[in-house]
Short mmCIF file of C-alpha atoms in Angstrom, two decimals:
data_model
loop_
_atom_site.label_atom_id
_atom_site.label_comp_id
_atom_site.label_asym_id
_atom_site.label_seq_id
_atom_site.Cartn_x
_atom_site.Cartn_y
_atom_site.Cartn_z
CA UNK A 2 0.00 0.00 0.00
CA UNK A 3 1.40 3.46 -0.82
CA UNK A 4 2.40 5.63 2.08
CA UNK A 5 -0.02 8.55 2.00
CA UNK A 6 -1.72 10.89 4.40
CA UNK A 7 -5.52 10.58 4.55
CA UNK A 8 -7.67 13.23 6.17
CA UNK A 9 -11.37 12.87 6.95
CA UNK A 10 -13.33 16.08 7.44
CA UNK A 11 -16.89 16.63 8.51
CA UNK A 12 -18.39 19.89 9.74
CA UNK A 13 -15.91 22.04 11.66
CA UNK A 14 -16.40 25.33 13.44
CA UNK A 15 -14.74 27.40 10.73
CA UNK A 16 -15.96 30.82 9.73
CA UNK A 17 -17.78 30.79 6.40
CA UNK A 18 -16.46 32.87 3.55
CA UNK A 19 -19.22 34.97 2.08
CA UNK A 20 -20.08 33.92 -1.45
CA UNK A 21 -20.73 37.56 -2.26
CA UNK A 22 -17.10 38.49 -1.61
CA UNK A 23 -15.23 39.35 -4.81
CA UNK A 24 -11.85 37.69 -5.37
CA UNK A 25 -9.28 40.19 -4.13
CA UNK A 26 -6.52 39.09 -6.47
CA UNK A 27 -5.13 40.47 -9.72
CA UNK A 28 -6.93 39.58 -12.96
CA UNK A 29 -4.96 40.54 -16.07
CA UNK A 30 -6.27 40.63 -19.64
CA UNK A 31 -3.09 40.20 -21.66
CA UNK A 32 -2.69 42.54 -24.61
CA UNK A 33 -5.59 44.87 -23.85
CA UNK A 34 -5.39 48.54 -22.89
CA UNK A 35 -8.79 48.66 -21.18
CA UNK A 36 -10.06 48.22 -17.63
CA UNK A 37 -13.46 46.51 -17.51
CA UNK A 38 -15.71 44.40 -15.27
CA UNK A 39 -17.50 41.18 -16.23
CA UNK A 40 -19.77 39.28 -13.84
CA UNK A 41 -18.44 41.28 -10.91
CA UNK A 42 -14.77 40.59 -11.76
CA UNK A 43 -12.47 43.51 -12.59
CA UNK A 44 -9.92 42.92 -15.35
CA UNK A 45 -6.80 45.04 -15.81
CA UNK A 46 -4.51 45.68 -18.81
CA UNK A 47 -1.09 44.05 -18.61
CA UNK A 48 1.33 46.91 -19.29
CA UNK A 49 2.23 47.38 -15.64
CA UNK A 50 3.19 43.73 -15.15
CA UNK A 51 5.36 42.79 -18.13
CA UNK A 52 8.21 44.38 -20.09
CA UNK A 53 8.55 42.18 -23.17
CA UNK A 54 6.23 40.93 -25.87
CA UNK A 55 3.78 42.51 -28.30
CA UNK A 56 0.02 43.04 -27.81
CA UNK A 57 -2.05 41.51 -30.63
CA UNK A 58 -5.69 41.16 -31.57
CA UNK A 59 -6.84 37.64 -32.42
CA UNK A 60 -7.84 37.04 -36.01
CA UNK A 61 -11.23 35.46 -35.25
CA UNK A 62 -14.40 36.79 -33.65
CA UNK A 63 -14.87 35.92 -29.96
CA UNK A 64 -17.65 36.59 -27.48
CA UNK A 65 -15.45 36.73 -24.37
CA UNK A 66 -13.40 39.97 -24.04
CA UNK A 67 -10.46 38.24 -22.33
CA UNK A 68 -9.97 36.09 -25.44
CA UNK A 69 -9.93 38.94 -27.95
CA UNK A 70 -6.30 39.93 -27.36
CA UNK A 71 -3.03 38.20 -26.50
CA UNK A 72 0.49 39.20 -25.66
CA UNK A 73 2.90 37.45 -28.00
CA UNK A 74 6.57 36.84 -27.16
CA UNK A 75 9.59 36.19 -29.40
CA UNK A 76 10.28 32.55 -30.17
CA UNK A 77 13.76 32.32 -28.66
CA UNK A 78 14.75 28.91 -27.38
CA UNK A 79 14.92 28.74 -23.55
CA UNK A 80 14.38 32.46 -23.15
CA UNK A 81 11.57 33.31 -20.76
CA UNK A 82 9.36 36.39 -20.54
CA UNK A 83 7.69 37.06 -17.22
CA UNK A 84 4.73 38.80 -15.70
CA UNK A 85 5.64 40.06 -12.23
CA UNK A 86 2.64 40.61 -9.93
CA UNK A 87 2.59 42.08 -6.40
CA UNK A 88 1.34 39.64 -3.76
CA UNK A 89 1.30 39.19 0.02
CA UNK A 90 4.36 37.33 1.24
CA UNK A 91 3.32 33.98 2.73
CA UNK A 92 -0.06 34.03 0.97
CA UNK A 93 -1.36 31.02 -0.94
CA UNK A 94 -2.49 31.86 -4.47
CA UNK A 95 -4.57 30.23 -7.13
CA UNK A 96 -2.75 31.01 -10.38
CA UNK A 97 -4.67 30.55 -13.63
CA UNK A 98 -3.44 31.10 -17.17
CA UNK A 99 -5.76 31.21 -20.20
CA UNK A 100 -4.73 30.66 -23.81
CA UNK A 101 -6.72 31.24 -27.00
CA UNK A 102 -4.56 31.29 -30.10
CA UNK A 103 -6.93 33.02 -32.53
CA UNK A 104 -4.47 32.71 -35.44
CA UNK A 105 -2.17 35.47 -34.14
CA UNK A 106 0.94 33.87 -35.67
CA UNK A 107 -0.62 33.36 -39.09
CA UNK A 108 -0.49 29.57 -38.78
CA UNK A 109 -3.34 27.11 -38.48
CA UNK A 110 -2.13 25.53 -35.24
CA UNK A 111 -0.97 27.19 -32.03
CA UNK A 112 2.59 26.75 -30.76
CA UNK A 113 3.59 24.49 -27.90
CA UNK A 114 5.69 26.12 -25.16
CA UNK A 115 6.47 26.17 -21.43
CA UNK A 116 5.04 28.06 -18.47
CA UNK A 117 6.76 28.64 -15.13
CA UNK A 118 5.91 30.12 -11.73
CA UNK A 119 8.84 31.84 -10.02
CA UNK A 120 11.68 29.32 -10.22
CA UNK A 121 9.45 26.27 -10.77
CA UNK A 122 8.66 24.64 -14.10
CA UNK A 123 4.87 24.40 -14.06
CA UNK A 124 3.83 22.67 -17.29
CA UNK A 125 4.01 22.54 -21.03
CA UNK A 126 1.27 24.56 -22.72
CA UNK A 127 -0.36 22.62 -25.56
CA UNK A 128 -3.67 24.11 -26.70
CA UNK A 129 -3.84 22.36 -30.08
CA UNK A 130 -6.77 20.01 -29.33
CA UNK A 131 -8.89 22.67 -27.62
CA UNK A 132 -8.25 25.22 -30.36
CA UNK A 133 -9.23 22.71 -33.06
CA UNK A 134 -12.68 22.67 -31.41
CA UNK A 135 -12.83 26.46 -31.08
CA UNK A 136 -12.11 26.38 -27.36
CA UNK A 137 -9.77 28.27 -25.07
CA UNK A 138 -7.44 26.35 -22.73
CA UNK A 139 -6.78 27.16 -19.12
CA UNK A 140 -4.24 25.92 -16.59
CA UNK A 141 -4.60 26.30 -12.86
CA UNK A 142 -2.19 25.84 -10.00
CA UNK A 143 -1.78 26.68 -6.33
CA UNK A 144 1.50 28.20 -5.13
CA UNK A 145 2.88 29.99 -2.10
CA UNK A 146 4.08 33.58 -2.39
CA UNK A 147 7.65 33.44 -1.09
CA UNK A 148 8.22 37.15 -1.54
CA UNK A 149 6.38 40.37 -2.27
CA UNK A 150 6.04 39.46 -5.95
CA UNK A 151 5.25 36.31 -7.93
CA UNK A 152 6.19 35.74 -11.54
CA UNK A 153 4.46 33.80 -14.30
CA UNK A 154 6.80 33.19 -17.21
CA UNK A 155 6.37 31.95 -20.78
CA UNK A 156 9.28 30.33 -22.64
CA UNK A 157 10.01 28.54 -25.89
CA UNK A 158 11.05 24.89 -25.75
CA UNK A 159 12.40 22.53 -28.43
CA UNK A 160 8.88 22.02 -29.86
CA UNK A 161 7.95 25.69 -30.17
CA UNK A 162 7.52 26.55 -33.86
CA UNK A 163 6.11 30.08 -33.60
CA UNK A 164 5.78 32.86 -31.06
CA UNK A 165 4.35 31.80 -27.67
CA UNK A 166 1.45 33.85 -26.31
CA UNK A 167 -0.95 34.29 -23.41
CA UNK A 168 -4.55 35.57 -23.23
CA UNK A 169 -5.21 36.07 -19.52
CA UNK A 170 -3.52 35.65 -16.15
CA UNK A 171 -5.06 35.51 -12.66
CA UNK A 172 -3.58 35.55 -9.15
CA UNK A 173 -6.31 34.93 -6.55
CA UNK A 174 -5.49 34.61 -2.82
CA UNK A 175 -6.96 31.58 -1.07
CA UNK A 176 -8.17 31.15 2.48
CA UNK A 177 -5.64 29.56 4.84
CA UNK A 178 -7.65 26.34 5.14
CA UNK A 179 -7.88 25.66 1.39
CA UNK A 180 -5.66 22.72 0.35
CA UNK A 181 -3.88 23.18 3.69
CA UNK A 182 -2.73 19.55 3.92
CA UNK A 183 -0.07 20.38 1.30
CA UNK A 184 3.34 21.69 2.40
CA UNK A 185 3.49 24.67 0.07
CA UNK A 186 7.01 25.49 1.24
CA UNK A 187 8.13 22.42 -0.72
CA UNK A 188 5.37 21.75 -3.24
CA UNK A 189 2.90 23.39 -5.60
CA UNK A 190 -0.29 21.94 -7.07
CA UNK A 191 -1.15 21.65 -10.77
CA UNK A 192 -4.86 21.12 -11.46
CA UNK A 193 -5.74 18.00 -13.46
CA UNK A 194 -9.53 17.94 -13.01
CA UNK A 195 -12.26 19.51 -10.91
CA UNK A 196 -15.80 18.20 -11.38
CA UNK A 197 -19.32 18.32 -10.02
CA UNK A 198 -20.88 14.91 -10.54
CA UNK A 199 -24.37 14.19 -11.78
CA UNK A 200 -25.07 17.55 -13.44
CA UNK A 201 -26.20 17.21 -17.05
CA UNK A 202 -25.89 20.88 -18.02
CA UNK A 203 -22.96 22.48 -19.83
CA UNK A 204 -22.19 25.42 -17.55
CA UNK A 205 -19.40 25.47 -14.98
CA UNK A 206 -19.83 26.50 -11.38
CA UNK A 207 -17.60 29.51 -10.75
CA UNK A 208 -17.76 32.96 -9.12
CA UNK A 209 -19.90 34.08 -7.32
CA UNK A 210 -20.89 30.53 -6.30
CA UNK A 211 -17.21 29.74 -5.78
CA UNK A 212 -15.63 32.69 -3.92
CA UNK A 213 -12.23 31.99 -5.54
CA UNK A 214 -13.68 31.62 -9.06
CA UNK A 215 -12.56 28.01 -9.35
CA UNK A 216 -14.11 26.22 -12.32
CA UNK A 217 -16.20 23.13 -11.45
CA UNK A 218 -17.02 21.33 -14.68
CA UNK A 219 -20.07 19.03 -15.01
CA UNK A 220 -19.55 15.29 -15.31
CA UNK A 221 -22.38 12.80 -15.73
CA UNK A 222 -20.55 9.63 -16.86
CA UNK A 223 -22.98 6.74 -17.50
CA UNK A 224 -24.10 6.49 -13.90
CA UNK A 225 -27.41 7.41 -12.36
CA UNK A 226 -27.71 11.15 -11.59
CA UNK A 227 -29.50 11.85 -8.34
CA UNK A 228 -30.84 15.02 -6.71
CA UNK A 229 -28.43 16.16 -4.07
CA UNK A 230 -28.45 18.15 -0.86
CA UNK A 231 -29.50 21.79 -1.15
CA UNK A 232 -28.51 22.75 2.39
CA UNK A 233 -24.88 21.69 2.97
CA UNK A 234 -22.90 24.24 4.98
CA UNK A 235 -19.56 24.41 3.17
CA UNK A 236 -17.92 26.46 5.95
CA UNK A 237 -16.96 23.17 7.54
CA UNK A 238 -14.95 21.98 4.56
CA UNK A 239 -11.30 23.00 4.54
CA UNK A 240 -11.32 23.53 0.76
CA UNK A 241 -14.54 25.59 0.87
CA UNK A 242 -16.21 23.99 -2.16
CA UNK A 243 -19.29 25.80 -3.46
CA UNK A 244 -22.53 24.48 -2.01
CA UNK A 245 -23.85 24.02 -5.55
CA UNK A 246 -21.73 20.92 -6.12
CA UNK A 247 -23.86 19.10 -3.54
CA UNK A 248 -27.11 19.78 -5.44
CA UNK A 249 -26.45 16.86 -7.78
CA UNK A 250 -24.73 13.52 -7.37
CA UNK A 251 -23.95 10.23 -9.01
CA UNK A 252 -25.43 7.30 -7.12
CA UNK A 253 -26.15 3.59 -7.41
CA UNK A 254 -28.89 1.32 -6.19
CA UNK A 255 -28.57 -0.35 -2.77
CA UNK A 256 -25.81 -2.97 -2.55
CA UNK A 257 -24.48 -1.96 -5.97
CA UNK A 258 -20.94 -0.68 -6.25
CA UNK A 259 -19.99 2.32 -8.37
CA UNK A 260 -17.12 2.27 -10.88
CA UNK A 261 -15.74 5.58 -12.13
CA UNK A 262 -12.92 6.30 -14.55
CA UNK A 263 -11.88 9.63 -13.13
CA UNK A 264 -10.18 11.93 -13.82
CA UNK A 265 -11.11 11.46 -17.50
CA UNK A 266 -7.48 11.79 -18.70
CA UNK A 267 -4.40 9.58 -18.69
CA UNK A 268 -1.98 10.71 -15.99
CA UNK A 269 1.78 10.83 -16.05
CA UNK A 270 3.46 8.79 -13.33
CA UNK A 271 3.58 11.13 -10.36
CA UNK A 272 2.13 11.93 -6.94
CA UNK A 273 -1.32 13.51 -6.77
CA UNK A 274 -3.48 15.43 -4.33
CA UNK A 275 -7.03 14.01 -4.39
CA UNK A 276 -10.11 15.50 -2.71
CA UNK A 277 -13.52 13.79 -2.95
CA UNK A 278 -16.75 15.38 -1.68
CA UNK A 279 -19.91 13.66 -0.48
CA UNK A 280 -23.25 14.70 1.08
CA UNK A 281 -26.38 12.60 1.42
CA UNK A 282 -29.79 13.83 0.41
CA UNK A 283 -31.80 14.57 3.59
CA UNK A 284 -34.91 12.98 2.11
CA UNK A 285 -33.09 9.72 1.47
CA UNK A 286 -31.20 9.73 4.77
CA UNK A 287 -34.37 8.53 6.48
CA UNK A 288 -34.12 5.35 4.45
CA UNK A 289 -31.03 4.15 6.30
CA UNK A 290 -27.27 4.51 6.17
CA UNK A 291 -24.93 5.16 3.24
CA UNK A 292 -21.58 3.60 4.09
CA UNK A 293 -19.00 2.44 1.57
CA UNK A 294 -15.30 1.87 0.90
CA UNK A 295 -13.31 3.97 -1.56
CA UNK A 296 -10.78 2.06 -3.65
CA UNK A 297 -8.45 3.67 -6.21
CA UNK A 298 -6.80 1.41 -8.79
CA UNK A 299 -7.38 -1.56 -6.52
CA UNK A 300 -5.81 0.06 -3.46
CA UNK A 301 -7.99 0.99 -0.45
CA UNK A 302 -8.28 4.76 -0.21
CA UNK A 303 -10.76 5.01 2.67
CA UNK A 304 -12.85 2.33 4.42
CA UNK A 305 -16.34 2.58 5.88
CA UNK A 306 -17.00 6.16 4.86
CA UNK A 307 -20.32 7.20 6.42
CA UNK A 308 -21.97 9.84 4.26
CA UNK A 309 -24.59 11.98 6.02
CA UNK A 310 -26.47 15.15 5.03
CA UNK A 311 -23.84 17.17 6.91
CA UNK A 312 -21.34 16.29 4.21
CA UNK A 313 -17.87 14.80 4.29
CA UNK A 314 -14.61 15.12 2.32
CA UNK A 315 -11.69 12.73 2.05
CA UNK A 316 -8.20 13.87 1.08
CA UNK A 317 -4.95 12.25 0.00
CA UNK A 318 -1.92 14.48 -0.29
CA UNK A 319 0.63 12.32 -2.18
CA UNK A 320 -1.22 9.47 -3.88
CA UNK A 321 0.73 7.73 -6.69
CA UNK A 322 -1.14 7.53 -9.99
CA UNK A 323 -0.24 6.66 -13.57
CA UNK A 324 -2.33 6.19 -16.72
CA UNK A 325 -6.08 5.63 -16.32
CA UNK A 326 -7.53 6.02 -12.83
CA UNK A 327 -10.36 3.78 -11.65
CA UNK A 328 -12.33 4.73 -8.55
CA UNK A 329 -14.53 2.09 -6.95
CA UNK A 330 -17.15 2.92 -4.31
CA UNK A 331 -18.00 -0.41 -2.68
CA UNK A 332 -21.04 -0.64 -0.33
CA UNK A 333 -20.12 -1.74 3.19
CA UNK A 334 -21.92 -4.73 4.73
CA UNK A 335 -25.11 -3.54 6.39
CA UNK A 336 -25.40 -0.34 4.38
CA UNK A 337 -28.87 -0.20 2.87
CA UNK A 338 -28.16 2.62 0.40
CA UNK A 339 -25.76 2.60 -2.51
CA UNK A 340 -22.65 4.78 -2.86
CA UNK A 341 -22.92 8.43 -3.86
CA UNK A 342 -20.43 11.11 -4.92
CA UNK A 343 -20.92 14.84 -5.51
CA UNK A 344 -17.57 16.30 -6.53
CA UNK A 345 -13.86 15.81 -6.82
CA UNK A 346 -10.55 17.57 -7.41
CA UNK A 347 -7.23 16.10 -8.39
CA UNK A 348 -3.91 17.97 -8.65
CA UNK A 349 -0.47 16.83 -9.62
CA UNK A 350 1.99 17.57 -6.82
CA UNK A 351 4.91 19.64 -8.14
CA UNK A 352 8.23 19.83 -6.35
CA UNK A 353 9.30 23.47 -6.17
CA UNK A 354 12.38 24.43 -8.13
CA UNK A 355 14.01 26.63 -5.51
CA UNK A 356 15.09 30.26 -5.65
CA UNK A 357 18.20 32.18 -6.53
CA UNK A 358 19.90 33.61 -3.44
CA UNK A 359 17.97 36.75 -2.49
CA UNK A 360 21.10 38.90 -2.20
CA UNK A 361 22.08 38.05 -5.77
CA UNK A 362 18.56 38.72 -7.04
CA UNK A 363 18.47 42.16 -5.41
CA UNK A 364 21.88 43.05 -6.85
CA UNK A 365 20.83 42.03 -10.37
CA UNK A 366 17.53 43.90 -10.07
CA UNK A 367 19.47 47.02 -9.05
CA UNK A 368 21.68 46.60 -12.10
CA UNK A 369 18.61 46.14 -14.29
CA UNK A 370 17.05 49.31 -12.90
CA UNK A 371 20.26 51.27 -13.53
CA UNK A 372 20.20 50.35 -17.22
CA UNK A 373 18.05 52.29 -19.66
CA UNK A 374 17.53 49.27 -21.90
CA UNK A 375 18.11 46.05 -19.94
CA UNK A 376 17.54 42.67 -21.62
CA UNK A 377 13.81 42.08 -21.99
CA UNK A 378 13.96 38.70 -20.29
CA UNK A 379 15.44 40.10 -17.08
CA UNK A 380 12.42 39.38 -14.90
CA UNK A 381 11.36 36.45 -12.76
CA UNK A 382 14.04 34.30 -11.14
CA UNK A 383 17.51 34.90 -12.67
CA UNK A 384 18.65 31.25 -12.57
CA UNK A 385 15.54 29.08 -12.48
CA UNK A 386 13.98 26.95 -13.79
CA UNK A 387 17.00 25.11 -15.16
CA UNK A 388 17.61 26.09 -18.75
CA UNK A 389 15.79 29.41 -18.38
CA UNK A 390 18.37 31.70 -16.77
CA UNK A 391 18.46 35.37 -17.73
CA UNK A 392 20.36 36.48 -20.83
CA UNK A 393 24.04 36.84 -19.99
CA UNK A 394 23.79 34.97 -16.69
CA UNK A 395 25.29 31.66 -15.64
CA UNK A 396 24.59 30.11 -12.28
CA UNK A 397 25.81 27.45 -9.92
CA UNK A 398 23.19 25.05 -8.52
CA UNK A 399 24.46 23.86 -5.16
CA UNK A 400 22.96 24.26 -1.72
CA UNK A 401 22.65 27.95 -2.57
CA UNK A 402 21.90 29.07 -6.12
CA UNK A 403 24.36 31.82 -7.05
CA UNK A 404 25.30 33.98 -10.05
CA UNK A 405 28.82 33.06 -11.21
CA UNK A 406 29.25 34.99 -14.48
CA UNK A 407 27.75 38.11 -16.02
CA UNK A 408 28.28 38.52 -19.77
CA UNK A 409 26.47 41.38 -21.50
CA UNK A 410 29.11 42.14 -24.11
CA UNK A 411 28.05 44.12 -27.16
CA UNK A 412 24.38 44.43 -26.20
CA UNK A 413 24.02 48.17 -26.77
CA UNK A 414 23.33 48.82 -23.08
CA UNK A 415 23.15 52.34 -21.68
CA UNK A 416 23.34 53.27 -18.02
CA UNK A 417 25.63 53.05 -15.03
CA UNK A 418 27.15 50.27 -12.95
CA UNK A 419 25.62 50.34 -9.43
CA UNK A 420 27.80 49.86 -6.38
CA UNK A 421 25.88 46.86 -5.07
CA UNK A 422 27.01 44.72 -7.99
CA UNK A 423 29.74 44.03 -5.45
CA UNK A 424 27.21 41.89 -3.54
CA UNK A 425 27.41 39.25 -6.27
CA UNK A 426 30.25 37.66 -4.34
CA UNK A 427 30.23 34.36 -6.27
CA UNK A 428 31.14 36.09 -9.54
CA UNK A 429 34.22 34.78 -11.33
CA UNK A 430 33.76 36.79 -14.52
CA UNK A 431 32.20 40.08 -15.65
CA UNK A 432 32.06 40.95 -19.35
CA UNK A 433 30.41 44.31 -20.09
CA UNK A 434 32.53 45.45 -23.02
CA UNK A 435 31.37 47.37 -26.09
CA UNK A 436 28.30 49.05 -24.58
CA UNK A 437 27.43 52.64 -23.62
CA UNK A 438 27.95 52.39 -19.87
CA UNK A 439 29.02 55.55 -18.08
CA UNK A 440 29.83 56.87 -14.62
CA UNK A 441 32.55 55.68 -12.30
CA UNK A 442 33.71 52.13 -11.76
CA UNK A 443 32.42 51.01 -8.35
CA UNK A 444 34.46 49.34 -5.61
CA UNK A 445 34.48 45.64 -6.50
CA UNK A 446 37.00 44.48 -3.89
CA UNK A 447 34.42 42.22 -2.22
CA UNK A 448 34.38 40.02 -5.35
CA UNK A 449 37.20 37.85 -4.08
CA UNK A 450 36.56 35.11 -6.69
CA UNK A 451 36.64 37.47 -9.66
CA UNK A 452 39.13 36.37 -12.32
CA UNK A 453 38.02 38.41 -15.35
CA UNK A 454 36.73 41.99 -15.58
CA UNK A 455 36.02 43.42 -19.03
CA UNK A 456 34.76 47.02 -19.10
CA UNK A 457 36.44 48.10 -22.35
CA UNK A 458 34.77 50.16 -25.09
CA UNK A 459 32.36 52.05 -22.83
CA UNK A 460 32.20 55.60 -21.43
CA UNK A 461 33.35 55.05 -17.85
CA UNK A 462 34.95 58.11 -16.31
CA UNK A 463 36.88 59.03 -13.18
CA UNK A 464 39.80 57.14 -11.72
CA UNK A 465 40.51 53.43 -11.72
CA UNK A 466 39.65 52.19 -8.21
CA UNK A 467 42.82 51.10 -6.44
CA UNK A 468 40.68 48.57 -4.56
CA UNK A 469 40.73 46.40 -7.69
CA UNK A 470 44.25 45.48 -6.70
CA UNK A 471 42.92 43.75 -3.59
CA UNK A 472 41.27 41.04 -5.68
CA UNK A 473 43.97 38.38 -5.53
CA UNK A 474 42.18 36.11 -8.04
CA UNK A 475 41.96 38.78 -10.78
CA UNK A 476 43.83 37.68 -13.91
CA UNK A 477 42.38 39.87 -16.67
CA UNK A 478 41.35 43.54 -16.45
CA UNK A 479 40.39 45.32 -19.70
CA UNK A 480 39.63 49.05 -19.40
CA UNK A 481 40.69 50.47 -22.79
CA UNK A 482 38.58 52.90 -24.79
CA UNK A 483 36.83 54.64 -21.90
CA UNK A 484 37.14 58.16 -20.45
CA UNK A 485 39.19 57.24 -17.40
CA UNK A 486 41.62 59.75 -15.90
CA UNK A 487 44.26 59.91 -13.18
CA UNK A 488 47.02 57.53 -12.34
CA UNK A 489 47.01 53.77 -12.87
CA UNK A 490 47.03 52.31 -9.33
CA UNK A 491 50.34 50.67 -8.50
CA UNK A 492 48.42 47.79 -6.94
CA UNK A 493 47.46 46.72 -10.47
CA UNK A 494 51.01 46.45 -11.70
CA UNK A 495 51.78 42.92 -10.68
CA UNK A 496 52.66 39.58 -12.26
CA UNK A 497 49.80 37.36 -13.34
CA UNK A 498 47.41 40.24 -14.19
CA UNK A 499 46.76 41.04 -17.86
CA UNK A 500 45.95 44.77 -17.63
CA UNK A 501 44.85 46.80 -20.67
CA UNK A 502 44.19 50.52 -20.24
CA UNK A 503 44.98 51.97 -23.67
CA UNK A 504 44.03 53.33 -26.07
CA UNK A 505 41.21 55.72 -25.27
CA UNK A 506 41.90 56.88 -21.69
CA UNK A 507 43.88 59.76 -20.19
CA UNK A 508 45.90 57.85 -17.65
CA UNK A 509 49.38 58.30 -16.27
CA UNK A 510 51.69 55.53 -15.21
CA UNK A 511 52.11 54.76 -11.53
CA UNK A 512 55.22 56.10 -9.77
CA UNK A 513 58.22 53.78 -9.70
CA UNK A 514 58.08 51.34 -6.81
#
């Protein structure tokens, strides 16, 4: 039997969340310039959250405003472009991305590409099947805000054949109890399926019935739909499902087991978070008890579950699944009513990718802000996910993730070099030659691992800092073709250092030693 954590929850004395409360997160319509409200939800344009990409109108008519525009990004292999959104540190957020191709690249089929949250690879984005049926695709996950901002990034992978894009992006804060059996300091959740069972209509349950605007899709299967419970108090459920999911159910006759293939997709071999929701109909509860075992792929999930009108939910936090998933609800001996189920959620459990050392991130962000035209992909985590580091950056991936080289040679950069670049203490090489950088050269003596410093062919002025001579590891220092003045520090005249200061400066030689 797999080693998993099972939690049984009936009514608890938790405060209910009002269903009239609007989600307090950030809803972004990518590519638009307008602010508007639909069904009580306020959507914002994306200019304040992203620096790269191009807004485009889709080439087909759509009825939903959020699908009428996209932001398209250059198809550059393993280069990411990020939305950076303010959040509350330590908050738990539902993150949803929406994609509707609309022919923006002039091809019949949409591209396949990657999406990432902070330093974690989230999933591949493949909207081909949905788009062939005229549908949009959405992806949903749950992640912890580890800082004051979260990033959602789009990047091209080896299968991307045209520019990646995004239609909409949402960050919605969740109540503390929701999905709280997951250790979000180590893991995130990637939604696989969320269904209300027994409803034969086509519409999803969402806001305002679900206060977090989660989408609960209908699923009838070939089982017997049954009227559900209209009066379940969802305040007692940790995940706060909408009460509407309990209005319908799938059920069987007495003594008959129920077989479900759910979720209705083949799963990759991984660990999954599973939540199943049950509530008996009060009118049928007078007929006796409804007790059954839950078995998943032949393995007992929960035994002798007693379903009452109060409602009950069963959770597994790390259940191993692969391929098709078969759920069996098997009546317990003595139970005179058949099994019943109202709703379910299943998420893939994602191991978080880590974070670049905060000190290095702050130093690089300061450098970015000091440049008038920094690289467009300089947002999100500088080193992660693997394969998606910022342009010009290389990293080391040990116990602490550090920046080890900075190479922005010949990138047409304008701006100054901030003093706190000296906080990048793992740097072994800096190449900033052939740009339009100006101002003085800061004190870099704290970079004790620095071996190479190239600042040639810029517009640096002032004197050469004598503190550069304190860097014992320095082997190459190129400063030619700048506007430097004064005397070459004697500390730089030493064996083992390849020093170039001319042509292009007004420097005098150091005094004889």
